[in-house]
PDB file of C-alpha atoms in Angstrom:
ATOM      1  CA  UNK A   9      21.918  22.714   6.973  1.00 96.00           C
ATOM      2  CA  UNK A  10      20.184  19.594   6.013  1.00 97.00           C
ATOM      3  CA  UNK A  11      17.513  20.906   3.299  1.00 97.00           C
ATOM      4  CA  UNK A  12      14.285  18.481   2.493  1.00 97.00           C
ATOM      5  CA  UNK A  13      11.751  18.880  -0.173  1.00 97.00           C
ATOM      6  CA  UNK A  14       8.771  17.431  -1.214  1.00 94.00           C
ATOM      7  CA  UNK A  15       7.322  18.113  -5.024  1.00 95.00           C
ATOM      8  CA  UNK A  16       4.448  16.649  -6.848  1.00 92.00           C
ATOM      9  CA  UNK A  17       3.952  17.314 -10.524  1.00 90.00           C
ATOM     10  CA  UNK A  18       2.020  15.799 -13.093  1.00 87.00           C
ATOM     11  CA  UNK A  19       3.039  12.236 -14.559  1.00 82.00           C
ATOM     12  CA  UNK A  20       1.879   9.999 -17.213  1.00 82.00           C
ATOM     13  CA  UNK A  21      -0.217   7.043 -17.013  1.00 80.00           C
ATOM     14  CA  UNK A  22       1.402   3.206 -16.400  1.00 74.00           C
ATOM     15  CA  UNK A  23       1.207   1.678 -20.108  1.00 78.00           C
ATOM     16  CA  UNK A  24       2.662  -1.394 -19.378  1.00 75.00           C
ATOM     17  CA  UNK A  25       0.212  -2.040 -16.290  1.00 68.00           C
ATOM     18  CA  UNK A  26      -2.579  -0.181 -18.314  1.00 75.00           C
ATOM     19  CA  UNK A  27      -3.140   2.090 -15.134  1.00 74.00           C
ATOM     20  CA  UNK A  28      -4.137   5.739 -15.709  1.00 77.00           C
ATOM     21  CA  UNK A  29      -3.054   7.566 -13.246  1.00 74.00           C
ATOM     22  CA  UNK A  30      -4.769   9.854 -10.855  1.00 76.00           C
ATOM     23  CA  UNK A  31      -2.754  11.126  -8.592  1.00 75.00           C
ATOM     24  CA  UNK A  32       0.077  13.187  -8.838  1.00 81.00           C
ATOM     25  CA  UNK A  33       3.713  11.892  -8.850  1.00 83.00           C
ATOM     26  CA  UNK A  34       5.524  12.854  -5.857  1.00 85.00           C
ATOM     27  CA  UNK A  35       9.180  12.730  -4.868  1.00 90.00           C
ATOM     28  CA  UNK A  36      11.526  13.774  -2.201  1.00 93.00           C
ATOM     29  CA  UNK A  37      14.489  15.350  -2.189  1.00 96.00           C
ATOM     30  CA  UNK A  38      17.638  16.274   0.542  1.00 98.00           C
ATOM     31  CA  UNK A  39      20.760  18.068   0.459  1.00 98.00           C
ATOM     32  CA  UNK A  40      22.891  20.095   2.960  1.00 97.00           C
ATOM     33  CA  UNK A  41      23.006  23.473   1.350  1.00 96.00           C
ATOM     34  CA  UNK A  42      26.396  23.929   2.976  1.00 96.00           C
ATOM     35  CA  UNK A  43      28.091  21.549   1.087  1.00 96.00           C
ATOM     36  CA  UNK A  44      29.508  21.347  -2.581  1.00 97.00           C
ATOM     37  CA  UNK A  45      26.716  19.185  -4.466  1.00 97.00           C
ATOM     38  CA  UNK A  46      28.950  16.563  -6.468  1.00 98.00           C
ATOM     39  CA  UNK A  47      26.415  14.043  -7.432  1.00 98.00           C
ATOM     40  CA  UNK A  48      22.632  13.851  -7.896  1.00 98.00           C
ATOM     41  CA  UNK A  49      21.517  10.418  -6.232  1.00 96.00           C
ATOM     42  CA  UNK A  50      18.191   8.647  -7.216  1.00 93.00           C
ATOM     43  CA  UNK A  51      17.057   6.222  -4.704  1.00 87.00           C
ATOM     44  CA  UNK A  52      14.202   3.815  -5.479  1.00 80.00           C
ATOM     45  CA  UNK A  53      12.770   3.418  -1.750  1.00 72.00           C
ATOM     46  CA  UNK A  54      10.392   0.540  -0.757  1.00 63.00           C
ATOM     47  CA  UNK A  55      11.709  -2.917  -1.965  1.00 61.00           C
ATOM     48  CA  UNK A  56       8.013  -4.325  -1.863  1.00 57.00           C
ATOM     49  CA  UNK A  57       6.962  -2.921   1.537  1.00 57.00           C
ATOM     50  CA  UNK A  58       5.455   1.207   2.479  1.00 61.00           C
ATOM     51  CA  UNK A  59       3.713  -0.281   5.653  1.00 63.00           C
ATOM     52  CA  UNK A  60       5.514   2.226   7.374  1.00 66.00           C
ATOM     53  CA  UNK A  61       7.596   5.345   4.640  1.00 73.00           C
ATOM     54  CA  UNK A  62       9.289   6.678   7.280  1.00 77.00           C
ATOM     55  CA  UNK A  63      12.303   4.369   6.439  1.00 75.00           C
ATOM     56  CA  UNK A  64      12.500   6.183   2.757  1.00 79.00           C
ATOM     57  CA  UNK A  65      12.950   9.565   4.750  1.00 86.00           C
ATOM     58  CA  UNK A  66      15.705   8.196   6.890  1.00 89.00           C
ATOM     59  CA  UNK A  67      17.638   6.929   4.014  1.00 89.00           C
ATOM     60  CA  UNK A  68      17.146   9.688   2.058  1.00 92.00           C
ATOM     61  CA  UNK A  69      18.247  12.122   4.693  1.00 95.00           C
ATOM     62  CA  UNK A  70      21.188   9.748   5.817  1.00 96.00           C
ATOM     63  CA  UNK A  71      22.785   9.944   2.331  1.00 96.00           C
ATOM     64  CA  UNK A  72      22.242  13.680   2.165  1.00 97.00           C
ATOM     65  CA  UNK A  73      24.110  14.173   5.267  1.00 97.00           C
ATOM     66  CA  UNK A  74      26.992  12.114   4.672  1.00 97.00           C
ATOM     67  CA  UNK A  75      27.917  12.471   1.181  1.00 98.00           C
ATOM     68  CA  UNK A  76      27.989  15.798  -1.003  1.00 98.00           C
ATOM     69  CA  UNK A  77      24.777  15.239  -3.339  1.00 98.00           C
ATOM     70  CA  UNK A  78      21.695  15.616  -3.395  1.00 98.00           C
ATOM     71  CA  UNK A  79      19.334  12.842  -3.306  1.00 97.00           C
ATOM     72  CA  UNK A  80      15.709  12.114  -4.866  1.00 95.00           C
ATOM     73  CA  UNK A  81      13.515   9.788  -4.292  1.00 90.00           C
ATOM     74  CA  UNK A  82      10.450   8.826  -6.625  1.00 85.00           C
ATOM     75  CA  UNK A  83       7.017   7.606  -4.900  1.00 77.00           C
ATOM     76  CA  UNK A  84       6.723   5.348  -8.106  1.00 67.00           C
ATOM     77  CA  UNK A  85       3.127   4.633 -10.015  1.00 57.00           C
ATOM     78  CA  UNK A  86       2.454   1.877  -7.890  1.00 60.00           C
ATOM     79  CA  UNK A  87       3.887   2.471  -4.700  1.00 58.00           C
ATOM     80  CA  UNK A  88       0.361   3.111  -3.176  1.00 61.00           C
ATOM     81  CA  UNK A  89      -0.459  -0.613  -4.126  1.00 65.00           C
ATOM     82  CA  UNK A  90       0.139  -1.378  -0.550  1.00 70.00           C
ATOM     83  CA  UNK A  91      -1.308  -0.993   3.037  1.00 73.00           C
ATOM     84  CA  UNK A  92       0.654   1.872   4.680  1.00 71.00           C
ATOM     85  CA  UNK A  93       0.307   3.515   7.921  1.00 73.00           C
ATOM     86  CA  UNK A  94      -0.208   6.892   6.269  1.00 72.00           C
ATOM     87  CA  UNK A  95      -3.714   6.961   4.641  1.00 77.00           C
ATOM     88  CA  UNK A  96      -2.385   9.268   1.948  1.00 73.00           C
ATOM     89  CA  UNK A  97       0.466   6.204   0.648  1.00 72.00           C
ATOM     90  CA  UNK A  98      -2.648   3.500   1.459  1.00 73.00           C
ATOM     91  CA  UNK A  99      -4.174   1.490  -0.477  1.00 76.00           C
ATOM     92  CA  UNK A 100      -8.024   0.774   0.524  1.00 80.00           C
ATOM     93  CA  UNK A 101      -9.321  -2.753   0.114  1.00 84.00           C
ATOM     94  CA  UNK A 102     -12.088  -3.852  -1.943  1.00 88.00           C
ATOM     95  CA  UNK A 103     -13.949  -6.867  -3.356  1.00 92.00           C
ATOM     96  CA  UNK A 104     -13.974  -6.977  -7.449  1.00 92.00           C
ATOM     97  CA  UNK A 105     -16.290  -9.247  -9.375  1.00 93.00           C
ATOM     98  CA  UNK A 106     -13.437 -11.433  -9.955  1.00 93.00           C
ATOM     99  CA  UNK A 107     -12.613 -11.679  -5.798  1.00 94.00           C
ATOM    100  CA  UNK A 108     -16.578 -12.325  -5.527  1.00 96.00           C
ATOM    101  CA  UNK A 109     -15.832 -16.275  -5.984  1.00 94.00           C
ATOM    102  CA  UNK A 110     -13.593 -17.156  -3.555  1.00 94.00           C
ATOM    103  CA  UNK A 111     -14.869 -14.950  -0.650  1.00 96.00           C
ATOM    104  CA  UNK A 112     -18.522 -16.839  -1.116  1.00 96.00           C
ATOM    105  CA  UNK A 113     -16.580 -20.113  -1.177  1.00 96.00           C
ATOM    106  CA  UNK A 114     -14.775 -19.186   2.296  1.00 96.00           C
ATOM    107  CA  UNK A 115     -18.035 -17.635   3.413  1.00 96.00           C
ATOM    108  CA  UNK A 116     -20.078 -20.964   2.729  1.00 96.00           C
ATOM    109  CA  UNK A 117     -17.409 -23.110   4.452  1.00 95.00           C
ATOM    110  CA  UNK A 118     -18.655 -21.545   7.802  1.00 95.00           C
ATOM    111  CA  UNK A 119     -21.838 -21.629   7.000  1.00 95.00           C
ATOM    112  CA  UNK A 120     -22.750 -17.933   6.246  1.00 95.00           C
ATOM    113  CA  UNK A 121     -25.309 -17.961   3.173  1.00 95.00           C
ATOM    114  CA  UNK A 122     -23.529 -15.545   0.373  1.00 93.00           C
ATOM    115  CA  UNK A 123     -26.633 -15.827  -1.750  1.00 91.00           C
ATOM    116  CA  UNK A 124     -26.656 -11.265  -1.939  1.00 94.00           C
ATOM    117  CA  UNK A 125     -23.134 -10.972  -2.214  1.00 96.00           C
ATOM    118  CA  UNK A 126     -22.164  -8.647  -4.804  1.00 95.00           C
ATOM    119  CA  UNK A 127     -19.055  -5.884  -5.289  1.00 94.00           C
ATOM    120  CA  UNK A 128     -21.623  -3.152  -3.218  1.00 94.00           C
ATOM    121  CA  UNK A 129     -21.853  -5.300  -0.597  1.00 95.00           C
ATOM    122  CA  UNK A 130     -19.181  -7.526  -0.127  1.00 95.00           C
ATOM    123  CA  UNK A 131     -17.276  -5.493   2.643  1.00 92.00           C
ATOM    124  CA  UNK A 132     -20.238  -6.109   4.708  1.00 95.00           C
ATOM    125  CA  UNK A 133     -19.733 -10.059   4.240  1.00 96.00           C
ATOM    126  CA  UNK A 134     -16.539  -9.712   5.058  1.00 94.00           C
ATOM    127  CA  UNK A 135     -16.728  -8.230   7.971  1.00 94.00           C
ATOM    128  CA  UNK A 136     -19.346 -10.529   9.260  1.00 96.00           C
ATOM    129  CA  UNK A 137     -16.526 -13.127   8.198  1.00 96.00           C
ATOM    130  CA  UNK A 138     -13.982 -11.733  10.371  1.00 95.00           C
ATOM    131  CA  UNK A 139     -16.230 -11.499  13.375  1.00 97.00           C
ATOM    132  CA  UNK A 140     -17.491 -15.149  12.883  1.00 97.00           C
ATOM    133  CA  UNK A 141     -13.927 -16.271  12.422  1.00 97.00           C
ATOM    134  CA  UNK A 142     -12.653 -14.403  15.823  1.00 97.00           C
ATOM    135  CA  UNK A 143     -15.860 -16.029  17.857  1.00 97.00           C
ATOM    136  CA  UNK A 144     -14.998 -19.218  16.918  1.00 96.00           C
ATOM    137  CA  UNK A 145     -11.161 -18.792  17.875  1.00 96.00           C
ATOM    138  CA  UNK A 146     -11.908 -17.244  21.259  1.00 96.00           C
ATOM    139  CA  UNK A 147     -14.485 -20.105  21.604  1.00 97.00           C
ATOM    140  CA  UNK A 148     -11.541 -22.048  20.819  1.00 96.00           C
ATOM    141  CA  UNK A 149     -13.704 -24.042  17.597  1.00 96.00           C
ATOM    142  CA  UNK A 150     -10.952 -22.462  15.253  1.00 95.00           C
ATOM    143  CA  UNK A 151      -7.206 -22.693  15.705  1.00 96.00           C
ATOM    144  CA  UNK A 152      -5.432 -19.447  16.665  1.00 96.00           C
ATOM    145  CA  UNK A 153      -2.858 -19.698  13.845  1.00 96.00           C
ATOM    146  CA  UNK A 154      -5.945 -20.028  11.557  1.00 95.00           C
ATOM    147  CA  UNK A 155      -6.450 -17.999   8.232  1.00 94.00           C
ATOM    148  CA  UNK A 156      -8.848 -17.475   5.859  1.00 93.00           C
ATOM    149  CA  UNK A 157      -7.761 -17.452   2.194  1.00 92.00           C
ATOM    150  CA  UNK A 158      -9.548 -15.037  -0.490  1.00 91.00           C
ATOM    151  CA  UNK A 159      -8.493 -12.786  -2.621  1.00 92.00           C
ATOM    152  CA  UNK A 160      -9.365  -8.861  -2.536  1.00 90.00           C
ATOM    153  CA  UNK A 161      -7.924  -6.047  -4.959  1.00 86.00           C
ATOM    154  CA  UNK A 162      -5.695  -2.913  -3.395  1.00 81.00           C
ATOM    155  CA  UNK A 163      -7.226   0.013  -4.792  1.00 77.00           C
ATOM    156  CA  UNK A 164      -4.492   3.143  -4.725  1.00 72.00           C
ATOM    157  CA  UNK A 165      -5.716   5.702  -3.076  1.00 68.00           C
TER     158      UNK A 165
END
């Protein structure tokens, strides 16, 4: 019978990113416990995308049920760097002091006065942003294919 197992254990911090980590590191693991275990497999899931992890599972399981090993798989530091579907793998986004420029620069091209933006409030400009930019598209005063440009910072969860 196909076996899967989820662990989380401590970790250390990211040294080469300078990250300290605050979560705990979690990996995966699958085997059929009616089969000779030949091999221990370590798969490194997510190739730049966790939108939706439910790929990593299906991999994970698929190589567990067709060869004799068992296979691991390693949510990695910065896996939760990303928007995912899952709150618990998703990154939240948030304005920095180094964003701060280029959101008031997109803000005053359409006219909205960024003169209190700062990191507490910037998700409030921002969303005024958004609305202002879908008015005008539905008005049809802004391209459908348009898109703002800014940066923002993925904060792991």
């Amino acid at each position: 019978m196909l076996i899967n197992q989820t662990f989380e254990i401590d970790s250390c911090d990211d040294v080469e990113l300078n990250i300290k980590r605050t979560s705990k590191l979690e990996y995966r693991i699958s085997y059929d416990d009616e089969k000779d275990i030949k091999a221990i497999v370590f798969v490194i899931g997510g190739y730049g995308a966790n939108a939706n992890i439910s790929f990593l599972d299906f991999d994970r399981e698929y190589i567990a049920k067709n060869f004799d090993v068992v296979v691991v798989h390693v949510f990695y530091h910065c896996f939760c760097a990303r928007i995912s579907n899952n709150k618990k793998y998703s990154a939240s986004i948030s304005f920095m002091e180094e964003d701060l420029l280029s959101l008031s620069k997109i803000l005053l091209d359409f006219g909205i006065n960024p003169q209190n933006l700062d990191c507490k409030n910037s998700t409030k400009y921002y969303e005024l942003l958004i609305q202002h930019i879908i008015t005008l598209k539905s008005q049809g005063k802004l391209a459908q294919n348009y898109q703002a440009k800014f940066t923002s910072t993925f904060i792991p969860p």
